[in-house]
Tab-separated table of C-alpha atoms and ligand atoms in Angstrom:
chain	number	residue	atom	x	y	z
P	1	UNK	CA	-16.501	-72.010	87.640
P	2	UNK	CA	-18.871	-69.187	87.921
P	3	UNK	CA	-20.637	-67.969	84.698
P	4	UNK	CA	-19.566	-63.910	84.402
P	5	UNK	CA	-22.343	-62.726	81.819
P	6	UNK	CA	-21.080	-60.602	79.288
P	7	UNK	CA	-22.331	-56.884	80.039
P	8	UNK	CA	-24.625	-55.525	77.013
P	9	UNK	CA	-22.330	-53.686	74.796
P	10	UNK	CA	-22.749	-49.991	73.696
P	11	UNK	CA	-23.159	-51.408	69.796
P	12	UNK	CA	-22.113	-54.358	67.572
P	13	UNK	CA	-21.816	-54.188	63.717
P	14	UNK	CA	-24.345	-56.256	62.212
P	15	UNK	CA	-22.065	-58.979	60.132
P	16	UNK	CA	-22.934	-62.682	58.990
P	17	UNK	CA	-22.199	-64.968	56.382
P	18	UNK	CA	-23.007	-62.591	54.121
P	19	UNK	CA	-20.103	-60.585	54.826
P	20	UNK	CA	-17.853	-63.466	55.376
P	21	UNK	CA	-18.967	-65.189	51.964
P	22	UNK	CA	-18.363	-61.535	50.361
P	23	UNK	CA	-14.892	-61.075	51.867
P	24	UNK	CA	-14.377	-64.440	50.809
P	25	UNK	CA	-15.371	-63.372	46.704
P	26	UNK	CA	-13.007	-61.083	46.912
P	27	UNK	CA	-10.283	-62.801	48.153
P	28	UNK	CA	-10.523	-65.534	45.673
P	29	UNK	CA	-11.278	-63.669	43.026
P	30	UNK	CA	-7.569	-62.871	42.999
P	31	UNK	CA	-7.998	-58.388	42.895
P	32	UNK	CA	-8.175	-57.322	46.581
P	33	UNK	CA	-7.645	-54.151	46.069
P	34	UNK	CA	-8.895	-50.458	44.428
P	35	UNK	CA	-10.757	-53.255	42.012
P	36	UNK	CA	-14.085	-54.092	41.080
P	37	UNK	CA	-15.607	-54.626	44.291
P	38	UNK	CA	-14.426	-50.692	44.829
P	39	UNK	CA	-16.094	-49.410	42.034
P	40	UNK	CA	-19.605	-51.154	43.104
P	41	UNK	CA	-19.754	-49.834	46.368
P	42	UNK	CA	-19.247	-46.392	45.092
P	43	UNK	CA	-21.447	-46.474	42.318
P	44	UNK	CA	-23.861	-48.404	45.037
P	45	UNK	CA	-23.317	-45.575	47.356
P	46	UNK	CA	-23.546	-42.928	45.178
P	47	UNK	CA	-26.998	-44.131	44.051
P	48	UNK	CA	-28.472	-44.884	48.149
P	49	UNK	CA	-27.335	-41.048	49.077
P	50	UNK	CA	-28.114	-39.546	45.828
P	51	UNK	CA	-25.167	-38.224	45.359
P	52	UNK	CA	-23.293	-37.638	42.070
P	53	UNK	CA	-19.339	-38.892	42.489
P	54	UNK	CA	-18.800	-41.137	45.614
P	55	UNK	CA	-15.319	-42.012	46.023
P	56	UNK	CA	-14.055	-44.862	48.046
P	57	UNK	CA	-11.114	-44.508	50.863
P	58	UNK	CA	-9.241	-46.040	53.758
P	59	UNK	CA	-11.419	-44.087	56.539
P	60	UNK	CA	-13.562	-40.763	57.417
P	61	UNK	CA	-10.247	-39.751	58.759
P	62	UNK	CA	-8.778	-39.230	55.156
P	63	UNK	CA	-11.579	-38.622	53.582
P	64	UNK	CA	-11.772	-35.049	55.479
P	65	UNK	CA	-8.300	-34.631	54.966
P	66	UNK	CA	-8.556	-34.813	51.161
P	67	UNK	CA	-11.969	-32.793	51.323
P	68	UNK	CA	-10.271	-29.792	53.473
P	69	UNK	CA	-7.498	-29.755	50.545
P	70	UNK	CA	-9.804	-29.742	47.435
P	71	UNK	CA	-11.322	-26.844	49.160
P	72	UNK	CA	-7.868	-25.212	48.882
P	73	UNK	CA	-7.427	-25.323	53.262
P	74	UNK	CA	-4.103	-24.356	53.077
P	75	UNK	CA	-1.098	-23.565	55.947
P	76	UNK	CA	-2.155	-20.841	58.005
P	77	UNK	CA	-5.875	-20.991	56.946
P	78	UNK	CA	-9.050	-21.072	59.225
P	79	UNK	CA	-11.839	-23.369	59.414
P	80	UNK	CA	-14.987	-23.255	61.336
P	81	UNK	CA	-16.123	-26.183	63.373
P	82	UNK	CA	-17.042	-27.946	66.820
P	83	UNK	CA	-14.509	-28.531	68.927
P	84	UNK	CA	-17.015	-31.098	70.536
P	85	UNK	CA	-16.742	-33.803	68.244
P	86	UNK	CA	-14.545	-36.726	67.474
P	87	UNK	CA	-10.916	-35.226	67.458
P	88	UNK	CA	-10.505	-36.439	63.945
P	89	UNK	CA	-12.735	-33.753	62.733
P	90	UNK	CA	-10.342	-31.009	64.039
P	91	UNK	CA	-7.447	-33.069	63.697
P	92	UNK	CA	-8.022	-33.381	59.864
P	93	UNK	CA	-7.986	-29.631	60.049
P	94	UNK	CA	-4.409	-29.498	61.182
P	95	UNK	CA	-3.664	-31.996	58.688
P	96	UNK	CA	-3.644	-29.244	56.446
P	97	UNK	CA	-1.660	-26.839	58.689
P	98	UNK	CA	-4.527	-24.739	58.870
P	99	UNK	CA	-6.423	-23.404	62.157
P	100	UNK	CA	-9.920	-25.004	63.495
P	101	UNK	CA	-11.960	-21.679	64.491
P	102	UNK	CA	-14.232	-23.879	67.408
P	103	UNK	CA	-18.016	-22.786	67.462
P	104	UNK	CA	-20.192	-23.976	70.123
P	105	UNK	CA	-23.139	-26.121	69.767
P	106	UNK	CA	-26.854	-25.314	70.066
P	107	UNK	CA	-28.005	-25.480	73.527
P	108	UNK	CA	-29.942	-28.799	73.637
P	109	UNK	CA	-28.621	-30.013	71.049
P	110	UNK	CA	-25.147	-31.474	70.252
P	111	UNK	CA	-24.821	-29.706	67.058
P	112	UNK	CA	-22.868	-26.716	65.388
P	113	UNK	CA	-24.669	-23.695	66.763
P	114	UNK	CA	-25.720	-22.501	63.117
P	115	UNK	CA	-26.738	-18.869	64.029
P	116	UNK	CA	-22.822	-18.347	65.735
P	117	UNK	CA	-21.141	-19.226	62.761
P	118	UNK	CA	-21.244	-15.818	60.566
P	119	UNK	CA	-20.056	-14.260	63.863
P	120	UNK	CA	-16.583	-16.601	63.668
P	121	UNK	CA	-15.592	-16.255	60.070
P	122	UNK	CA	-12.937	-14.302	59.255
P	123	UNK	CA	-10.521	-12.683	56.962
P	124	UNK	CA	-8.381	-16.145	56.662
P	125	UNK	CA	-11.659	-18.777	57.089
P	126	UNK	CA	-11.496	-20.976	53.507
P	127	UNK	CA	-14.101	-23.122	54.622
P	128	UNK	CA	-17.090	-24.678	57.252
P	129	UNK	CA	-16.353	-28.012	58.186
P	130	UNK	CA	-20.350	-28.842	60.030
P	131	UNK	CA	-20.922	-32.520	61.749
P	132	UNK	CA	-23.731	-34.590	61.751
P	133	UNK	CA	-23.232	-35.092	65.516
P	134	UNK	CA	-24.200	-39.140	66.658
P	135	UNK	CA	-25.550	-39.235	62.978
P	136	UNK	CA	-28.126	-36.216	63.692
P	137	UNK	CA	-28.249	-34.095	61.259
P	138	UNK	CA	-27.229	-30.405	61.451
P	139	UNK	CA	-28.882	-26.952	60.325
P	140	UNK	CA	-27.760	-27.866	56.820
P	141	UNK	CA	-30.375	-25.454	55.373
P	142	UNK	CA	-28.677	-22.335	57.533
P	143	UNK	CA	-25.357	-23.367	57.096
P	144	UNK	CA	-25.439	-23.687	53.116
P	145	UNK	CA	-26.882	-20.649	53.251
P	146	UNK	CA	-24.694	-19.188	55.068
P	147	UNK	CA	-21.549	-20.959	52.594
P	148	UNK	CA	-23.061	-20.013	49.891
P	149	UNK	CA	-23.341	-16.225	50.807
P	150	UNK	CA	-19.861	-16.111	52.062
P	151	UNK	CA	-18.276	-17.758	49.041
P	152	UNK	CA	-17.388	-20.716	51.454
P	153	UNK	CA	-16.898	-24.073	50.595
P	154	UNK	CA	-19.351	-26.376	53.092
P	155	UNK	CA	-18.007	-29.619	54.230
P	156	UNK	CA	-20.160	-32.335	55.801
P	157	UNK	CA	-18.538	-34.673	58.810
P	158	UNK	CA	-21.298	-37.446	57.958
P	159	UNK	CA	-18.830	-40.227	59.676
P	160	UNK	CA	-21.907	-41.067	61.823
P	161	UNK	CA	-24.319	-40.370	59.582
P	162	UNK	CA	-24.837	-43.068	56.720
P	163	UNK	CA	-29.304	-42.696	56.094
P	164	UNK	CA	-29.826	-40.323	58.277
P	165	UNK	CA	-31.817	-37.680	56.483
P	166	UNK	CA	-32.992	-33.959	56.036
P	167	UNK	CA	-35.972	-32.091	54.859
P	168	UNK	CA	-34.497	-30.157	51.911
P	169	UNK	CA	-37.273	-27.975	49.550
P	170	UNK	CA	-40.057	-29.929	51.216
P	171	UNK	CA	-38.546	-33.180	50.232
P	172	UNK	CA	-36.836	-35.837	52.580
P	173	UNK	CA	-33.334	-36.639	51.324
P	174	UNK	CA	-30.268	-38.453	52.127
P	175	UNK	CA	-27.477	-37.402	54.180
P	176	UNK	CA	-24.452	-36.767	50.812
P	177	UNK	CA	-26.582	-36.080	48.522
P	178	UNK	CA	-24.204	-33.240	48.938
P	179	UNK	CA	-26.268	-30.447	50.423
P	180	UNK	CA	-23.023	-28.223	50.364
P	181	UNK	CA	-20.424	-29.234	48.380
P	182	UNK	CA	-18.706	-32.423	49.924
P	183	UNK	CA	-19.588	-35.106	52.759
P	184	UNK	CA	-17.509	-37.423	54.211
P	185	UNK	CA	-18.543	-41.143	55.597
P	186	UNK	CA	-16.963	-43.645	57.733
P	187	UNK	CA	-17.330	-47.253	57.915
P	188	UNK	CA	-15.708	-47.516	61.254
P	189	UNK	CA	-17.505	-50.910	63.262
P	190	UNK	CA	-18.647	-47.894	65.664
P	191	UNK	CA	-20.963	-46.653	62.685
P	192	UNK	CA	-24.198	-48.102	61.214
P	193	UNK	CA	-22.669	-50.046	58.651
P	194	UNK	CA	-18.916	-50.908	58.716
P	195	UNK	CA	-16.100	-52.543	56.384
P	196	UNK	CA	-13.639	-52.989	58.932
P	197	UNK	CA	-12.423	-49.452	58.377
P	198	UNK	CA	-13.061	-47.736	55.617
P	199	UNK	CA	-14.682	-43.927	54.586
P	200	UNK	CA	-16.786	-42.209	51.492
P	201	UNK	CA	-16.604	-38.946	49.987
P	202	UNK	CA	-19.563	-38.241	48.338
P	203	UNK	CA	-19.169	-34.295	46.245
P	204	UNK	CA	-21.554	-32.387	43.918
P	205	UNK	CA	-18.133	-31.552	41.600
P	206	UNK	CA	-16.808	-34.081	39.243
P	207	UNK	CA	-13.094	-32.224	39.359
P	208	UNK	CA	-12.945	-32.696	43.247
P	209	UNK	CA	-13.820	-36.344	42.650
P	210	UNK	CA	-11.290	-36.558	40.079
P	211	UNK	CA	-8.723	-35.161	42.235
P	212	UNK	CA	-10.095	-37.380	45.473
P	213	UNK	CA	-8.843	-40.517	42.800
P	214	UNK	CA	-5.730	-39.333	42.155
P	215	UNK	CA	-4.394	-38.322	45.544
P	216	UNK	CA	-5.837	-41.566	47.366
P	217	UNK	CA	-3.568	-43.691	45.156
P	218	UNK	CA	-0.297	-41.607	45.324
P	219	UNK	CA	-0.673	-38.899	42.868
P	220	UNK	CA	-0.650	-41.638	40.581
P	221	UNK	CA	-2.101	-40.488	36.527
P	222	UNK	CA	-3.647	-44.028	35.352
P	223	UNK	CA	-5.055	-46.519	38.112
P	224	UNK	CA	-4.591	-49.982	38.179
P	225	UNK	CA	-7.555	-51.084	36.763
P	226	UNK	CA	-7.529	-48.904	33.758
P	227	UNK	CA	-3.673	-49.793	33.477
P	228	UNK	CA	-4.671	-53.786	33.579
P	229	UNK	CA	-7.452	-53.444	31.003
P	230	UNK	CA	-5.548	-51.611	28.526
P	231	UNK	CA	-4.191	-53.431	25.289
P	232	UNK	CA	-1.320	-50.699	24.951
P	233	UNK	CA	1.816	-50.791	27.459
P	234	UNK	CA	0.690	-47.411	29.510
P	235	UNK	CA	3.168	-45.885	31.264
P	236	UNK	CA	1.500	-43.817	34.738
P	237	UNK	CA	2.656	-40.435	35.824
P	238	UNK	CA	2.620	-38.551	39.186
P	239	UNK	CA	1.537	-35.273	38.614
P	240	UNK	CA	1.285	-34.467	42.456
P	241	UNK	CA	2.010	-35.695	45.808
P	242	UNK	CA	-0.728	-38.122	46.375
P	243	UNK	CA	-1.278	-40.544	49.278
P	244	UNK	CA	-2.226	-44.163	49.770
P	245	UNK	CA	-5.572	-43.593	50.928
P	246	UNK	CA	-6.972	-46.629	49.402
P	247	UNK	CA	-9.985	-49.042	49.984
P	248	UNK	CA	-9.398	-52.851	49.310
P	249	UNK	CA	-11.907	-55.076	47.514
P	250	UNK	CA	-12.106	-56.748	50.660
P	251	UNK	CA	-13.598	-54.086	52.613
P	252	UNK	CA	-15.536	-53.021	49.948
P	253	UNK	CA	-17.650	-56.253	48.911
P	254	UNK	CA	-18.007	-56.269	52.354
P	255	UNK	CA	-19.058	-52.577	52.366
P	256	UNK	CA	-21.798	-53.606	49.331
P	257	UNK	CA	-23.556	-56.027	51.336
P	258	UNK	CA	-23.502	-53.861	54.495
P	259	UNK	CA	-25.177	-51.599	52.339
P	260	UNK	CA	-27.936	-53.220	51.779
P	261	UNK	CA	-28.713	-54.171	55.034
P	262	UNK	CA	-28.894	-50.136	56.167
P	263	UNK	CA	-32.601	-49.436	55.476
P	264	UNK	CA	-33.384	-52.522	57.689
P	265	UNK	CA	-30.962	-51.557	60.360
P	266	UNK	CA	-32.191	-48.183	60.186
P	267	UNK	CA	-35.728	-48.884	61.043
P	268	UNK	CA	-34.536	-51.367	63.182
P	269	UNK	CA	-32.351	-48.209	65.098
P	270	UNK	CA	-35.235	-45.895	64.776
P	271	UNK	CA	-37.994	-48.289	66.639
P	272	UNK	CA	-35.262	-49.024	69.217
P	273	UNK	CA	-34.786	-45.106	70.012
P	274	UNK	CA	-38.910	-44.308	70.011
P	275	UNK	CA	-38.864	-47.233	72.643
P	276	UNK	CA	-36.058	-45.765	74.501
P	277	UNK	CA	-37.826	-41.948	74.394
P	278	UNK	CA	-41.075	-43.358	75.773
P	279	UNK	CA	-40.485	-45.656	78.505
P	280	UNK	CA	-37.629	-42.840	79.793
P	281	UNK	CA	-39.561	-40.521	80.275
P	282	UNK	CA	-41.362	-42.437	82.264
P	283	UNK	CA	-39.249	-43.840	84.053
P	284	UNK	CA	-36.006	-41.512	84.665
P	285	UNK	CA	-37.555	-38.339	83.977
P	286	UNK	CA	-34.589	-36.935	85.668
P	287	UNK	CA	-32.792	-37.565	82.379
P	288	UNK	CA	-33.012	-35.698	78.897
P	289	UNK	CA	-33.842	-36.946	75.821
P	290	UNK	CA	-31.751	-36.016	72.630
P	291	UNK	CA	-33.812	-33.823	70.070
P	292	UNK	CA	-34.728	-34.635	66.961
P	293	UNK	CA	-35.642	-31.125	64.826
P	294	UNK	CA	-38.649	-31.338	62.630
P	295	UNK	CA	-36.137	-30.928	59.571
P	296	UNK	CA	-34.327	-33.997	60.842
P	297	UNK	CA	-34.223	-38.106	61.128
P	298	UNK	CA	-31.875	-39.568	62.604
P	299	UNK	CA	-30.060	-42.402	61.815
P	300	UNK	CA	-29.773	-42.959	65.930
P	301	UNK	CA	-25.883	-43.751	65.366
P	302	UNK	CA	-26.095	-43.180	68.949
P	303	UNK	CA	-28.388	-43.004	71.358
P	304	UNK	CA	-26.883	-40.138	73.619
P	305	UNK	CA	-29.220	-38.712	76.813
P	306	UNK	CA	-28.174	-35.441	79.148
P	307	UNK	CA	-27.709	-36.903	82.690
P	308	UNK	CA	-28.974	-34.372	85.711
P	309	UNK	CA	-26.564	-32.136	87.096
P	310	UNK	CA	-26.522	-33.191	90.428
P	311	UNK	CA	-25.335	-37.049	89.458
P	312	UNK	CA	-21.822	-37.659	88.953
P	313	UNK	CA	-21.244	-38.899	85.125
P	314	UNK	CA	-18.426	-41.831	85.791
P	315	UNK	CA	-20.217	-43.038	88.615
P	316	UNK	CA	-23.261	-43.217	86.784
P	317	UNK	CA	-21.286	-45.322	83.670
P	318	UNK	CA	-19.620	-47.511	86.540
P	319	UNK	CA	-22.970	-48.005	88.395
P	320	UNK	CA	-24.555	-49.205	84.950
P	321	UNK	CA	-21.644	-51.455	84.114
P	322	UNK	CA	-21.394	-53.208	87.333
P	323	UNK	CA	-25.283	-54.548	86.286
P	324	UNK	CA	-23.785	-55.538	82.880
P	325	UNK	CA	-24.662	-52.617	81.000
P	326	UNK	CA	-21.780	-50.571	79.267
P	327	UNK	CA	-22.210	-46.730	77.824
P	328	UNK	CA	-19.844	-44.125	76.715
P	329	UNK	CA	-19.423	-40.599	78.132
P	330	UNK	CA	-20.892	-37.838	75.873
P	331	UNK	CA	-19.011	-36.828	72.663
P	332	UNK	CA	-15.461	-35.304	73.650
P	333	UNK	CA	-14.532	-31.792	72.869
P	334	UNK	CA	-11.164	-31.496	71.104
P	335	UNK	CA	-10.060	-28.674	72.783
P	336	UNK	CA	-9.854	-30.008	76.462
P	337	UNK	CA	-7.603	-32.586	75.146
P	338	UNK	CA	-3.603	-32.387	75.784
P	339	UNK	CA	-2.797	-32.319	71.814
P	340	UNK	CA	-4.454	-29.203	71.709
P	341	UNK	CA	-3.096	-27.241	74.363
P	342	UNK	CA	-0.195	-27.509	71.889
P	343	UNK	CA	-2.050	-27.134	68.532
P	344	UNK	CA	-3.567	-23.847	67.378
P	345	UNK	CA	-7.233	-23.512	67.345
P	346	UNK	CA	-9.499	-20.425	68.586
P	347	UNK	CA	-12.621	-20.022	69.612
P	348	UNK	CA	-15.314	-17.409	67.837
P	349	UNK	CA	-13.979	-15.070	70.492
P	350	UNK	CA	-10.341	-15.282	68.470
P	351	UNK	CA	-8.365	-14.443	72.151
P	352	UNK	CA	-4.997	-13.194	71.003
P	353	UNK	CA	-2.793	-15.965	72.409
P	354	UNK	CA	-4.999	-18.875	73.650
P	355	UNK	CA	-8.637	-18.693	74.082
P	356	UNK	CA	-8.167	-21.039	77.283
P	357	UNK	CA	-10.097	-19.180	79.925
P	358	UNK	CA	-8.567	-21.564	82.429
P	359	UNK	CA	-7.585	-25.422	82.478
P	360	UNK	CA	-9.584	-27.309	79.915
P	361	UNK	CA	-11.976	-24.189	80.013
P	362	UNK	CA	-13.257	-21.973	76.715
P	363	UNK	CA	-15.764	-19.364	78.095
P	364	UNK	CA	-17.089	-19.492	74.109
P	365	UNK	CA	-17.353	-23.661	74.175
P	366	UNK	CA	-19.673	-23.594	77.239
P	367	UNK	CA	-22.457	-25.781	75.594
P	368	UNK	CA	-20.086	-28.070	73.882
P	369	UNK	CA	-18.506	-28.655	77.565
P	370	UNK	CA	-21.820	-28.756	79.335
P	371	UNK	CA	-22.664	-30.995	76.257
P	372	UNK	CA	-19.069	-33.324	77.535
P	373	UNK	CA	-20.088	-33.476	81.002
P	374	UNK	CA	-23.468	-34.663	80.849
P	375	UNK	CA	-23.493	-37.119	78.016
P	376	UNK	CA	-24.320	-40.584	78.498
P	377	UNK	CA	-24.524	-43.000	75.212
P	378	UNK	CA	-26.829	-45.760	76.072
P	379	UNK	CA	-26.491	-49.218	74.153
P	380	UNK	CA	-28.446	-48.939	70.731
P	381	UNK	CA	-27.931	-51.755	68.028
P	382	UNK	CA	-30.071	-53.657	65.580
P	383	UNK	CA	-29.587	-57.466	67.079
P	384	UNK	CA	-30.940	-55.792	70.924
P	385	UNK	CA	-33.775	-57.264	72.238
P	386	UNK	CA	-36.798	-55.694	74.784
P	387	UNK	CA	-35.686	-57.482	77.213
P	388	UNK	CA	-31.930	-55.744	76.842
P	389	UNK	CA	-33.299	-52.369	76.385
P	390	UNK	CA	-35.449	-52.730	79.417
P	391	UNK	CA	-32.532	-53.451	81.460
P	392	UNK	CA	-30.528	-50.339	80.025
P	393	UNK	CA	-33.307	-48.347	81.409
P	394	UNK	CA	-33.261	-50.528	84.815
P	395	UNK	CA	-29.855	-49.928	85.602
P	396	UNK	CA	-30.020	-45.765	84.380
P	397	UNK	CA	-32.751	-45.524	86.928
P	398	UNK	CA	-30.766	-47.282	89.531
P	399	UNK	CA	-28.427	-45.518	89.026
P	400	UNK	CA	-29.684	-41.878	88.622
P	401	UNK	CA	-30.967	-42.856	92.224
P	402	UNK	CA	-27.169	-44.115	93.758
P	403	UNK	CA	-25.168	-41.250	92.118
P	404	UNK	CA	-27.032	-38.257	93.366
P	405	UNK	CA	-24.264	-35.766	94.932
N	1	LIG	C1	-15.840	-41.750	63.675
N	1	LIG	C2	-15.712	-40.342	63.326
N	1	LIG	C3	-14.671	-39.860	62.521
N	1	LIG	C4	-13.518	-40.723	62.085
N	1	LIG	O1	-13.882	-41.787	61.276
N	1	LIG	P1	-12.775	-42.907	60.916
N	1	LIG	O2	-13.407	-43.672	59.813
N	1	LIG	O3	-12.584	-43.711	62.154
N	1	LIG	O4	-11.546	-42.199	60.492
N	1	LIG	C5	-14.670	-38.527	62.175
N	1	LIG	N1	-15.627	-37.694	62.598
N	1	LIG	C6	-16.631	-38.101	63.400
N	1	LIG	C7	-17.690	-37.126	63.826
N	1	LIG	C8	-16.697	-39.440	63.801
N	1	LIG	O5	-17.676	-39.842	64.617
């Protein structure tokens, strides 16, 4: 029987006994869910971001659905954001019934194009809705200040983003701290921490976070653990439609310990990417580097390099995995996908039927496509060794070399 070595994986959540033991607490201790082990994590959270009100839920998913509705998105509403991004972000839009308004992303970059975004709002825009692309952070200074002279509520997709940070008033601080008014995290095993699934929404306003409590449990007017604790028969009312959007205790004492492993796999992520960024450039010059602004560090979620444009993206993956390394194609754009050639969006351009310039074509989104095309995420994670990373940047070189066209 021949030995097939497993190829090195794009990322792996960092989990031990620790986690198991936690899961474990919580699972004996007889609450496994919206409990104790809930309320830690956020008040943990809260206190590692800096933010005020962090409020626990099932995924990132959610949380951006709930965020979108506390700042009013409503049927028939627009939103600005990326189309290239995770199709949750403009999926969560729809949620609502309300219409993603797609800006393109910096050239370079894989962010929100900050100075396009005045251009695309609207009489019907209600809010920004800005990602921290591969957990590097956007123009947050330009885009609150932008929000904030537009009367716009700013919400942060920080899904990837969990310590990544952002000069703010000379200061560094935390992704959620909230720099606008509401950021939402997920714990997805794809992130830098992860509970399984499981999301965050940190907010500046105590009434959103008060609302975020009562629509993740159903609308419902007295939780469980209040409910359990009081002495007096309480009867609970349902003011509003709610959802269940909850977290259980399980995921959450996991969630606590994860926690406190993220400044160690942080600067565990961030020595792994300066080693990546020097010996590439060396070695496959041919490739780009991602860019990390001055205002900016990266919590190197991923690890995501431009390929040239004369090599062939899937042969280049397929190349790489037949040595035993996998990688991911750049970060999707939303509106090449099938779902929305039947769901409403525009582009800044606002066409007056479809803002498709042709097939899977937006004239407007020509960064963010560019940006599709000529993505490669290399494997980045905490437990990867030299010798793993210099065999990454063996088999991109190979293959930079094979795929030419
Ligand atoms: C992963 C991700 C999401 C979705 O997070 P879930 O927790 O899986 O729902 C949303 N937006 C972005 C940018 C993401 O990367």
């Amino acid at each position: 029987m021949s030995v097939v070595r497993q190829a090195i994986p794009v990322a792996r959540p960092v989990l031990d006994r620790r986690e198991a033991e936690a899961a474990g607490r919580a699972v004996l201790s007889g609450w496994v869910t919206q409990g104790p082990e809930v309320q830690a994590f956020e008040r943990s959270f809260a206190s590692a971001v800096g933010a005020p009100h962090a409020c626990a839920v099932s995924n990132c998913t959610v949380a951006l659905h709930l965020a979108l509705r506390a700042a009013g998105v409503s049927p028939g509403d627009e939103v600005i954001t990326v189309s290239h991004s995770f199709i949750a972000s403009a999926n969560a839009i729809r949620y609502c019934g309300a219409i993603p308004v797609f800006v393109d992303i910096g050239e370079g970059t894989f962010n929100i194009d900050a100075s396009r975004v005045e251009g695309a709002i609207g009489p019907r825009t209600r809010a920004i809705l800005a990602v921290h692309q591969l957990g590097m952070p956007c123009d947050l200074a330009k885009l609150v200040a932008i929000a904030r002279r537009r009367y716009l509520p700013l919400i942060e997709d920080a899904a990837c983003a969990a310590g990544s940070e952002v000069m703010w008033e000379g200061r560094w601080e935390s992704i959620g701290r909230p720099h606008g008014d509401v950021a939402c995290f997920s714990f997805h095993p794809r992130k830098v921490i992860t509970t399984g699934d499981g999301g965050m929404i940190t907010t500046r306003h105590e009434d959103w976070d008060r609302q975020f409590r009562l629509w993740r449990q159903h609308g419902m007017s007295i939780s469980d653990a209040v409910r359990h604790q009081s002495p007096e028969v309480a009867f609970e009312e349902y003011p509003t439609i709610g959802y269940n959007y909850r977290m259980t205790d399980i995921q959450a004492a996991v969630g606590r310990e994860q926690l406190e492993r993220l400044p160690e796999i942080i600067e565990r992520r961030r020595v792994l990417a300066d080693r990546y960024r020097e010996r590439i450039v060396v070695r496959v010059p041919q490739v780009s580097l991602p860019v990390e602004p001055a205002w900016a560090r990266s919590n190197w979620q991923s690890f995501c390099v431009r390929l040239p444009q004369n090599v062939d993206q899937r042969a280049v993956m397929q190349t790489m995995l037949d040595r035993g390394v996998s990688t991911r194609r750049g970060v999707m754009c939303a509106h090449q996908e099938t779902a929305y050639a039947k769901e409403p969006w525009h582009c800044e351009k606002r066409g007056p039927v479809s803002c498709m310039c042709g097939p899977r074509r937006c004239r407007a989104l020509a960064n963010s496509e560019r940006a599709t095309r000529e993505g490669l995420i290399l494997p980045l994670f905490p437990q990867m060794t030299d010798v793993d990373q210099d065999e990454v940047i063996d088999a991109l070189a190979a293959a930079i070399g094979l795929c030419a066209v």
